[in-house]
CSV table of C-alpha atoms and ligand atoms in Angstrom, one decimal:
chain,number,residue,atom,x,y,z
K,1,UNK,CA,47.4,-1.1,85.9
K,2,UNK,CA,45.5,-2.2,89.0
K,3,UNK,CA,42.8,0.2,90.2
K,4,UNK,CA,43.6,3.1,87.9
K,5,UNK,CA,42.4,6.6,88.8
K,6,UNK,CA,39.8,7.3,86.2
K,7,UNK,CA,38.2,10.7,85.4
K,8,UNK,CA,34.9,10.8,83.4
K,9,UNK,CA,34.2,14.2,81.9
K,10,UNK,CA,30.4,14.6,81.3
K,11,UNK,CA,27.4,13.0,83.0
K,12,UNK,CA,25.2,12.4,79.9
K,13,UNK,CA,24.2,8.9,79.1
K,14,UNK,CA,27.7,8.0,77.9
K,15,UNK,CA,29.6,9.2,80.9
K,16,UNK,CA,27.0,7.8,83.3
K,17,UNK,CA,27.1,4.3,81.6
K,18,UNK,CA,30.9,4.3,81.9
K,19,UNK,CA,30.6,5.3,85.5
K,20,UNK,CA,28.1,2.6,86.4
K,21,UNK,CA,30.0,-0.1,84.4
K,22,UNK,CA,33.3,0.8,86.1
K,23,UNK,CA,31.8,1.1,89.6
K,24,UNK,CA,30.0,-2.2,89.5
K,25,UNK,CA,33.3,-3.9,88.5
K,26,UNK,CA,35.3,-2.3,91.4
K,27,UNK,CA,36.8,0.8,89.9
K,28,UNK,CA,35.2,4.0,91.3
K,29,UNK,CA,35.7,6.9,88.8
K,30,UNK,CA,35.6,10.6,89.5
K,31,UNK,CA,32.7,12.1,87.4
K,32,UNK,CA,32.6,15.8,86.6
K,33,UNK,CA,29.7,17.6,84.9
K,34,UNK,CA,29.7,21.3,84.1
K,35,UNK,CA,25.9,21.6,84.4
K,36,UNK,CA,24.9,22.7,87.9
K,37,UNK,CA,22.4,19.8,88.3
K,38,UNK,CA,20.7,17.0,86.4
K,39,UNK,CA,19.4,17.7,82.9
K,40,UNK,CA,15.7,18.2,82.4
K,41,UNK,CA,16.0,18.1,78.6
K,42,UNK,CA,15.3,15.0,76.6
K,43,UNK,CA,16.9,14.4,73.3
K,44,UNK,CA,17.0,10.6,72.7
K,45,UNK,CA,13.9,8.5,73.2
K,46,UNK,CA,14.5,5.1,71.7
K,47,UNK,CA,16.4,2.5,73.7
K,48,UNK,CA,17.5,-0.5,71.6
K,49,UNK,CA,17.6,-4.1,72.8
K,50,UNK,CA,21.4,-4.1,72.8
K,51,UNK,CA,21.5,-1.1,75.2
K,52,UNK,CA,19.0,-2.9,77.5
K,53,UNK,CA,21.4,-6.0,77.5
K,54,UNK,CA,24.3,-3.7,78.4
K,55,UNK,CA,22.3,-2.0,81.2
K,56,UNK,CA,20.9,-5.4,82.5
K,57,UNK,CA,23.6,-6.4,85.1
K,58,UNK,CA,23.5,-2.9,86.8
K,59,UNK,CA,19.7,-3.1,87.2
K,60,UNK,CA,19.3,0.1,85.0
K,61,UNK,CA,17.4,-1.9,82.3
K,62,UNK,CA,14.9,-3.1,84.9
K,63,UNK,CA,14.3,0.5,86.0
K,64,UNK,CA,13.9,1.6,82.4
K,65,UNK,CA,11.5,-1.3,81.6
K,66,UNK,CA,9.3,-0.4,84.6
K,67,UNK,CA,8.8,3.2,83.3
K,68,UNK,CA,9.3,3.1,79.5
K,69,UNK,CA,6.7,2.6,76.8
K,70,UNK,CA,7.2,0.0,74.1
K,71,UNK,CA,6.7,1.2,70.5
K,72,UNK,CA,4.2,-1.2,68.8
K,73,UNK,CA,4.3,-0.1,65.2
K,74,UNK,CA,5.9,2.3,62.7
K,75,UNK,CA,3.3,3.9,60.5
K,76,UNK,CA,4.2,5.9,57.4
K,77,UNK,CA,2.1,8.4,55.6
K,78,UNK,CA,2.3,10.5,52.5
K,79,UNK,CA,-0.2,12.9,50.9
K,80,UNK,CA,-2.9,12.0,53.4
K,81,UNK,CA,-2.5,8.3,52.6
K,82,UNK,CA,-1.2,5.6,55.0
K,83,UNK,CA,1.5,3.8,53.1
K,84,UNK,CA,2.4,1.1,55.7
K,85,UNK,CA,2.0,0.1,59.3
K,86,UNK,CA,4.9,-2.1,60.3
K,87,UNK,CA,5.5,-4.0,63.5
K,88,UNK,CA,8.2,-2.6,65.8
K,89,UNK,CA,8.4,-5.5,68.2
K,90,UNK,CA,9.3,-9.1,67.5
K,91,UNK,CA,6.5,-11.4,68.5
K,92,UNK,CA,8.9,-14.4,68.4
K,93,UNK,CA,11.4,-12.9,70.8
K,94,UNK,CA,9.9,-10.6,73.5
K,95,UNK,CA,13.4,-9.5,74.5
K,96,UNK,CA,13.7,-7.6,71.2
K,97,UNK,CA,11.6,-4.6,72.0
K,98,UNK,CA,12.2,-1.0,71.3
K,99,UNK,CA,11.7,0.9,74.5
K,100,UNK,CA,10.8,4.6,74.6
K,101,UNK,CA,11.8,6.9,77.5
K,102,UNK,CA,12.8,10.6,77.6
K,103,UNK,CA,16.6,10.8,77.8
K,104,UNK,CA,16.6,12.7,81.1
K,105,UNK,CA,14.7,9.7,82.7
K,106,UNK,CA,17.3,7.2,81.3
K,107,UNK,CA,20.0,9.5,82.7
K,108,UNK,CA,18.3,9.6,86.1
K,109,UNK,CA,18.2,5.7,86.3
K,110,UNK,CA,21.9,5.6,85.4
K,111,UNK,CA,22.7,8.2,88.0
K,112,UNK,CA,20.7,6.4,90.7
K,113,UNK,CA,22.5,3.2,89.9
K,114,UNK,CA,25.9,4.9,90.2
K,115,UNK,CA,25.0,6.5,93.5
K,116,UNK,CA,23.7,3.2,94.8
K,117,UNK,CA,27.2,1.8,94.0
K,118,UNK,CA,28.7,4.5,96.1
K,119,UNK,CA,29.5,7.0,93.3
K,120,UNK,CA,29.2,10.7,93.3
K,121,UNK,CA,28.6,13.2,90.4
K,122,UNK,CA,30.4,16.5,90.8
K,123,UNK,CA,28.0,19.0,89.3
K,124,UNK,CA,29.2,22.5,88.4
K,125,UNK,CA,32.7,21.1,87.7
K,126,UNK,CA,34.0,21.9,84.2
K,127,UNK,CA,37.1,20.5,82.8
K,128,UNK,CA,39.2,23.4,81.5
K,129,UNK,CA,42.4,21.9,80.3
K,130,UNK,CA,44.3,18.6,80.2
K,131,UNK,CA,47.8,17.4,79.4
K,132,UNK,CA,49.3,13.9,79.2
K,133,UNK,CA,52.8,12.8,80.0
K,134,UNK,CA,54.6,9.6,81.1
K,135,UNK,CA,53.6,10.5,84.7
K,136,UNK,CA,49.9,10.5,84.0
K,137,UNK,CA,47.2,13.0,83.0
K,138,UNK,CA,47.1,16.5,84.6
K,139,UNK,CA,43.7,18.2,84.5
K,140,UNK,CA,42.5,21.6,85.7
K,141,UNK,CA,39.0,21.6,87.2
K,142,UNK,CA,37.6,24.7,88.9
K,143,UNK,CA,41.1,26.3,88.9
K,144,UNK,CA,42.6,23.3,90.8
K,145,UNK,CA,45.1,20.8,89.4
K,146,UNK,CA,44.5,17.0,89.6
K,147,UNK,CA,46.2,13.9,88.3
K,148,UNK,CA,44.6,10.8,86.8
K,149,UNK,CA,45.8,7.6,85.0
K,150,UNK,CA,42.9,7.5,82.5
K,151,UNK,CA,40.4,10.2,81.2
K,152,UNK,CA,37.2,9.4,79.4
K,153,UNK,CA,35.9,12.3,77.3
K,154,UNK,CA,32.2,11.8,77.4
K,155,UNK,CA,31.6,15.5,77.0
K,156,UNK,CA,29.4,15.7,74.0
K,157,UNK,CA,29.8,17.2,70.5
K,158,UNK,CA,31.8,20.2,71.6
K,159,UNK,CA,34.1,18.0,73.7
K,160,UNK,CA,36.8,19.9,75.6
K,161,UNK,CA,38.8,16.7,75.9
K,162,UNK,CA,38.8,16.2,72.1
K,163,UNK,CA,39.7,19.8,71.4
K,164,UNK,CA,42.4,19.9,74.0
K,165,UNK,CA,43.9,16.7,72.5
K,166,UNK,CA,43.6,18.3,69.1
K,167,UNK,CA,41.8,15.3,67.6
K,168,UNK,CA,40.1,16.3,64.3
K,169,UNK,CA,36.3,15.9,64.3
K,170,UNK,CA,35.9,15.3,60.6
K,171,UNK,CA,32.6,15.7,58.7
K,172,UNK,CA,30.0,18.3,57.7
K,173,UNK,CA,27.0,20.3,58.7
K,174,UNK,CA,23.6,19.5,57.2
K,175,UNK,CA,22.0,22.5,55.4
K,176,UNK,CA,18.8,23.9,56.9
K,177,UNK,CA,17.2,23.9,60.2
K,178,UNK,CA,15.5,20.9,62.0
K,179,UNK,CA,12.9,21.4,64.7
K,180,UNK,CA,11.5,19.7,67.7
K,181,UNK,CA,8.4,20.1,69.9
K,182,UNK,CA,7.3,18.1,73.0
K,183,UNK,CA,3.6,18.3,73.6
K,184,UNK,CA,0.7,16.7,75.5
K,185,UNK,CA,-1.9,15.9,72.9
K,186,UNK,CA,-5.5,14.7,73.3
K,187,UNK,CA,-7.0,12.0,71.2
K,188,UNK,CA,-4.0,11.3,69.1
K,189,UNK,CA,-4.6,8.2,67.0
K,190,UNK,CA,-2.2,5.2,67.5
K,191,UNK,CA,-0.6,6.7,70.6
K,192,UNK,CA,2.0,3.8,70.9
K,193,UNK,CA,3.1,4.1,67.2
K,194,UNK,CA,6.1,5.9,65.8
K,195,UNK,CA,4.6,7.9,62.9
K,196,UNK,CA,6.4,9.3,59.9
K,197,UNK,CA,4.9,11.8,57.4
K,198,UNK,CA,6.8,12.1,54.1
K,199,UNK,CA,6.1,15.5,52.7
K,200,UNK,CA,6.8,17.2,49.4
K,201,UNK,CA,10.2,18.6,48.6
K,202,UNK,CA,12.2,16.3,50.9
K,203,UNK,CA,10.3,17.2,54.0
K,204,UNK,CA,9.7,14.7,56.8
K,205,UNK,CA,7.9,15.0,60.1
K,206,UNK,CA,8.0,12.3,62.8
K,207,UNK,CA,5.8,11.9,65.8
K,208,UNK,CA,7.3,9.8,68.6
K,209,UNK,CA,5.3,8.8,71.7
K,210,UNK,CA,7.1,9.8,75.0
K,211,UNK,CA,4.7,8.8,77.7
K,212,UNK,CA,0.9,8.1,77.6
K,213,UNK,CA,-0.3,11.4,76.3
K,214,UNK,CA,3.1,13.1,75.5
K,215,UNK,CA,4.6,13.2,72.1
K,216,UNK,CA,7.7,14.5,70.4
K,217,UNK,CA,7.3,16.0,66.9
K,218,UNK,CA,10.6,16.3,64.9
K,219,UNK,CA,10.8,17.8,61.4
K,220,UNK,CA,13.7,18.5,59.0
K,221,UNK,CA,12.2,22.0,58.7
K,222,UNK,CA,11.8,24.9,61.1
K,223,UNK,CA,8.6,24.8,63.3
K,224,UNK,CA,7.9,21.1,63.8
K,225,UNK,CA,4.2,21.5,64.8
K,226,UNK,CA,3.5,23.8,61.8
K,227,UNK,CA,5.0,21.2,59.5
K,228,UNK,CA,2.8,18.3,60.8
K,229,UNK,CA,0.3,17.7,57.9
K,230,UNK,CA,-2.5,16.4,60.2
K,231,UNK,CA,-4.2,18.2,63.1
K,232,UNK,CA,-3.0,17.5,66.6
K,233,UNK,CA,-5.0,18.6,69.6
K,234,UNK,CA,-2.4,20.1,71.8
K,235,UNK,CA,-3.1,20.4,75.5
K,236,UNK,CA,0.3,21.6,76.6
K,237,UNK,CA,3.5,22.7,74.8
K,238,UNK,CA,6.6,21.8,76.8
K,239,UNK,CA,9.2,23.0,74.4
K,240,UNK,CA,9.7,24.0,70.8
K,241,UNK,CA,13.1,24.7,69.3
K,242,UNK,CA,15.0,24.7,66.0
K,243,UNK,CA,18.4,23.1,65.7
K,244,UNK,CA,21.1,22.3,63.2
K,245,UNK,CA,22.8,18.9,62.7
K,246,UNK,CA,26.4,18.0,62.2
K,247,UNK,CA,27.6,14.6,60.9
K,248,UNK,CA,31.1,14.0,62.3
K,249,UNK,CA,33.5,11.5,63.7
K,250,UNK,CA,36.7,11.9,65.6
K,251,UNK,CA,39.7,10.8,63.7
K,252,UNK,CA,40.9,8.7,66.7
K,253,UNK,CA,39.0,7.6,69.8
K,254,UNK,CA,42.2,7.4,71.9
K,255,UNK,CA,45.5,9.1,72.5
K,256,UNK,CA,47.5,7.3,75.2
K,257,UNK,CA,45.2,7.0,78.1
K,258,UNK,CA,42.7,9.7,77.0
K,259,UNK,CA,39.6,8.3,75.4
K,260,UNK,CA,36.6,9.6,73.6
K,261,UNK,CA,33.1,8.1,73.8
K,262,UNK,CA,29.6,9.0,72.7
K,263,UNK,CA,28.9,12.3,71.0
K,264,UNK,CA,32.4,13.4,71.8
K,265,UNK,CA,33.5,10.7,69.3
K,266,UNK,CA,30.6,10.9,66.8
K,267,UNK,CA,27.4,12.7,65.9
K,268,UNK,CA,24.8,12.4,63.2
K,269,UNK,CA,21.1,13.1,62.5
K,270,UNK,CA,18.4,11.6,64.8
K,271,UNK,CA,17.3,9.4,61.9
K,272,UNK,CA,17.4,5.9,63.1
K,273,UNK,CA,17.7,6.9,66.8
K,274,UNK,CA,21.2,5.6,67.2
K,275,UNK,CA,23.3,8.4,68.9
K,276,UNK,CA,22.6,7.6,72.6
K,277,UNK,CA,22.7,3.9,72.0
K,278,UNK,CA,26.0,4.1,70.3
K,279,UNK,CA,27.4,6.1,73.2
K,280,UNK,CA,26.1,3.5,75.7
K,281,UNK,CA,27.9,0.8,73.8
K,282,UNK,CA,31.2,2.8,73.5
K,283,UNK,CA,31.1,3.4,77.3
K,284,UNK,CA,30.4,-0.3,78.2
K,285,UNK,CA,33.2,-1.4,75.8
K,286,UNK,CA,35.7,1.1,77.2
K,287,UNK,CA,34.8,0.3,80.9
K,288,UNK,CA,35.4,-3.4,80.2
K,289,UNK,CA,38.7,-2.7,78.6
K,290,UNK,CA,39.8,-0.4,81.5
K,291,UNK,CA,39.0,-3.2,83.9
K,292,UNK,CA,40.7,-5.9,81.8
K,293,UNK,CA,43.7,-3.8,80.9
K,294,UNK,CA,42.9,-4.0,77.1
K,295,UNK,CA,42.3,-0.4,76.3
K,296,UNK,CA,44.8,-0.5,73.4
K,297,UNK,CA,42.1,-2.1,71.2
K,298,UNK,CA,39.4,0.5,72.0
K,299,UNK,CA,39.8,2.7,68.9
K,300,UNK,CA,40.1,-0.4,66.6
K,301,UNK,CA,36.9,-1.9,68.1
K,302,UNK,CA,34.7,1.2,68.3
K,303,UNK,CA,35.7,3.5,65.4
K,304,UNK,CA,34.4,1.1,62.7
K,305,UNK,CA,31.1,0.7,64.6
K,306,UNK,CA,30.7,4.5,64.8
K,307,UNK,CA,31.6,4.8,61.1
K,308,UNK,CA,29.1,2.1,60.1
K,309,UNK,CA,26.3,3.7,62.2
K,310,UNK,CA,26.9,7.1,60.7
K,311,UNK,CA,26.8,5.6,57.2
K,312,UNK,CA,23.6,3.8,57.9
K,313,UNK,CA,21.9,6.8,59.5
K,314,UNK,CA,23.0,9.1,56.6
K,315,UNK,CA,21.7,6.6,54.0
K,316,UNK,CA,18.3,6.5,55.7
K,317,UNK,CA,18.2,10.3,56.0
K,318,UNK,CA,19.1,10.8,52.4
K,319,UNK,CA,16.4,8.4,51.3
K,320,UNK,CA,13.6,9.8,53.4
K,321,UNK,CA,14.5,13.4,52.6
K,322,UNK,CA,15.2,12.9,48.9
K,323,UNK,CA,13.5,15.1,46.3
K,324,UNK,CA,14.7,12.8,43.5
K,325,UNK,CA,11.6,11.2,41.8
K,326,UNK,CA,13.2,7.8,41.5
K,327,UNK,CA,14.2,7.6,45.1
K,328,UNK,CA,10.8,8.8,46.2
K,329,UNK,CA,9.2,6.1,44.0
K,330,UNK,CA,11.5,3.5,45.6
K,331,UNK,CA,10.6,4.6,49.1
K,332,UNK,CA,6.9,4.6,48.4
K,333,UNK,CA,7.1,1.2,46.7
K,334,UNK,CA,9.2,-0.3,49.5
K,335,UNK,CA,6.7,0.8,52.2
K,336,UNK,CA,3.7,-0.4,50.2
K,337,UNK,CA,5.3,-3.8,49.5
K,338,UNK,CA,6.4,-4.1,53.1
K,339,UNK,CA,2.8,-3.7,54.2
K,340,UNK,CA,2.1,-7.2,52.8
K,341,UNK,CA,5.5,-8.8,53.0
K,342,UNK,CA,6.6,-10.6,56.3
K,343,UNK,CA,10.1,-10.8,54.8
K,344,UNK,CA,10.4,-7.0,54.3
K,345,UNK,CA,8.8,-6.5,57.7
K,346,UNK,CA,11.4,-8.7,59.3
K,347,UNK,CA,14.1,-6.8,57.5
K,348,UNK,CA,12.7,-3.4,58.6
K,349,UNK,CA,12.4,-4.7,62.2
K,350,UNK,CA,16.0,-6.0,62.1
K,351,UNK,CA,17.3,-2.5,61.0
K,352,UNK,CA,15.1,-0.5,63.3
K,353,UNK,CA,16.1,-2.6,66.3
K,354,UNK,CA,19.8,-2.9,65.2
K,355,UNK,CA,19.6,-6.7,65.7
A,401,FAD,C1,16.4,15.8,68.7
A,401,FAD,C2,17.3,14.7,69.0
A,401,FAD,C3,16.7,13.4,69.1
A,401,FAD,C4,17.5,12.3,69.4
A,401,FAD,N1,16.9,11.1,69.5
A,401,FAD,C5,17.7,10.0,69.7
A,401,FAD,C6,17.1,8.7,69.9
A,401,FAD,O1,15.9,8.5,69.8
A,401,FAD,N2,18.0,7.7,70.2
A,401,FAD,C7,19.3,7.8,70.3
A,401,FAD,O2,20.0,6.9,70.6
A,401,FAD,N3,19.9,9.1,70.2
A,401,FAD,C8,19.1,10.2,69.9
A,401,FAD,N4,19.7,11.4,69.9
A,401,FAD,C9,21.2,11.6,70.2
A,401,FAD,C10,21.5,11.6,71.7
A,401,FAD,O3,20.7,12.6,72.3
A,401,FAD,C11,23.0,11.8,71.9
A,401,FAD,O4,23.7,11.0,71.1
A,401,FAD,C12,23.3,11.6,73.4
A,401,FAD,O5,22.8,12.6,74.2
A,401,FAD,C13,24.9,11.6,73.5
A,401,FAD,O6,25.2,11.4,74.9
A,401,FAD,P1,26.6,11.8,75.5
A,401,FAD,O7,26.6,11.4,76.9
A,401,FAD,O8,27.7,11.2,74.6
A,401,FAD,O9,26.7,13.4,75.3
A,401,FAD,P2,25.7,14.5,76.0
A,401,FAD,O10,24.4,14.0,76.2
A,401,FAD,O11,25.9,15.7,75.1
A,401,FAD,O12,26.4,14.7,77.4
A,401,FAD,C14,27.7,15.4,77.5
A,401,FAD,C15,27.7,16.0,78.9
A,401,FAD,O13,29.0,16.5,79.1
A,401,FAD,C16,28.9,17.7,79.8
A,401,FAD,N5,30.2,18.5,79.5
A,401,FAD,C17,30.5,19.1,78.3
A,401,FAD,N6,31.7,19.7,78.4
A,401,FAD,C18,32.1,19.5,79.7
A,401,FAD,C19,33.3,19.9,80.4
A,401,FAD,N7,34.3,20.6,79.8
A,401,FAD,N8,33.4,19.6,81.7
A,401,FAD,C20,32.4,18.9,82.3
A,401,FAD,N9,31.3,18.5,81.7
A,401,FAD,C21,31.1,18.8,80.4
A,401,FAD,C22,27.7,18.4,79.2
A,401,FAD,O14,27.1,19.3,80.1
A,401,FAD,C23,26.8,17.1,79.1
A,401,FAD,O15,26.0,16.9,80.2
A,401,FAD,C24,18.9,12.5,69.6
A,401,FAD,C25,19.5,13.8,69.5
A,401,FAD,C26,18.7,14.9,69.2
A,401,FAD,C27,19.3,16.2,69.1
């Protein structure tokens, strides 16, 4: 199909990546977003080398690199003791860096690139319904009917596109509350390091640098800041919230010319920092297929990648939150060994950067 009429539902990182990747290849999609304006909330922070490669040709990677911080090390602690401090950047290959930028800034750079290509984001426009026939896809937006050839559901975990197409979102909810707090902190040690605190009874708290003095604290318990086992001199609290986590994957990523990408297709815990990166990769793959007319292979290409990522994230989550004495012993021993082993450090780096 030459120059298909493409609708992208959702202007999060997935929808915006699809928009940029289509627009720079000559297909200008219609993008709708139910929010009234840009998001000021940041969820994802870590941007993997593979995402930077994808975002290179559009210039978005350059804009991210100019503003982002690079994580230098991952430091792990337990019971007041530092278990290991592992490098998070490859000295051999400077391209393989883990960048850190609040998600709303990454979205802003994507949005700017799309607008520079002549695109427009229709804020305050919510997709209400959708139906597909041989004649195309009919959608209802703001009470009006429109017709498209292709629809990309990049509308997050509660995807209207997925629900309207009755695609099962199989998986489970994790028990218990997780929590997040974004703060400015004064005098925090190792401000460029990702720091993990392994607590008793399967507790874990992570401190992630956001900008020079700003940090995100995430815990698998309520009240992230109260769970942090070391003092933090907080100058300003930007937000604090508790949240629950689902681990799910859509049974299929496509029905006809309706596609799912990003959180609409999969979700899991923040352990490993993969969610946004996976959505960026889905979006880039799908955009290329729409341009090349090879969309039939989208589900077969991306569903196994999503499944493997969920499996990997869940394995890591189960290990770091385990209460089982043998697993805790294994984790502790691995980290202590890795401190002195270049081989284990390389393996850790490879996993952390998804190389
Ligand atoms: C605490 C936390 C930390 C995280 N950290 C990381 C990390 O470090 N690295 C990482 O890779 N990932 C991380 N993630 C995951 C990451 O935030 C998500 O995977 C990512 O936001 C998914 O992007 P998306 O565009 O697919 O969906 P979303 O960001 O949810 O965007 C979907 C958009 O669709 C819009 N929408 C919904 N329904 C409609 C409709 N009917 N009509 C129009 N618009 C609609 C929504 O308003 C929204 O803007 C984290 C998540 C959490 C909760």
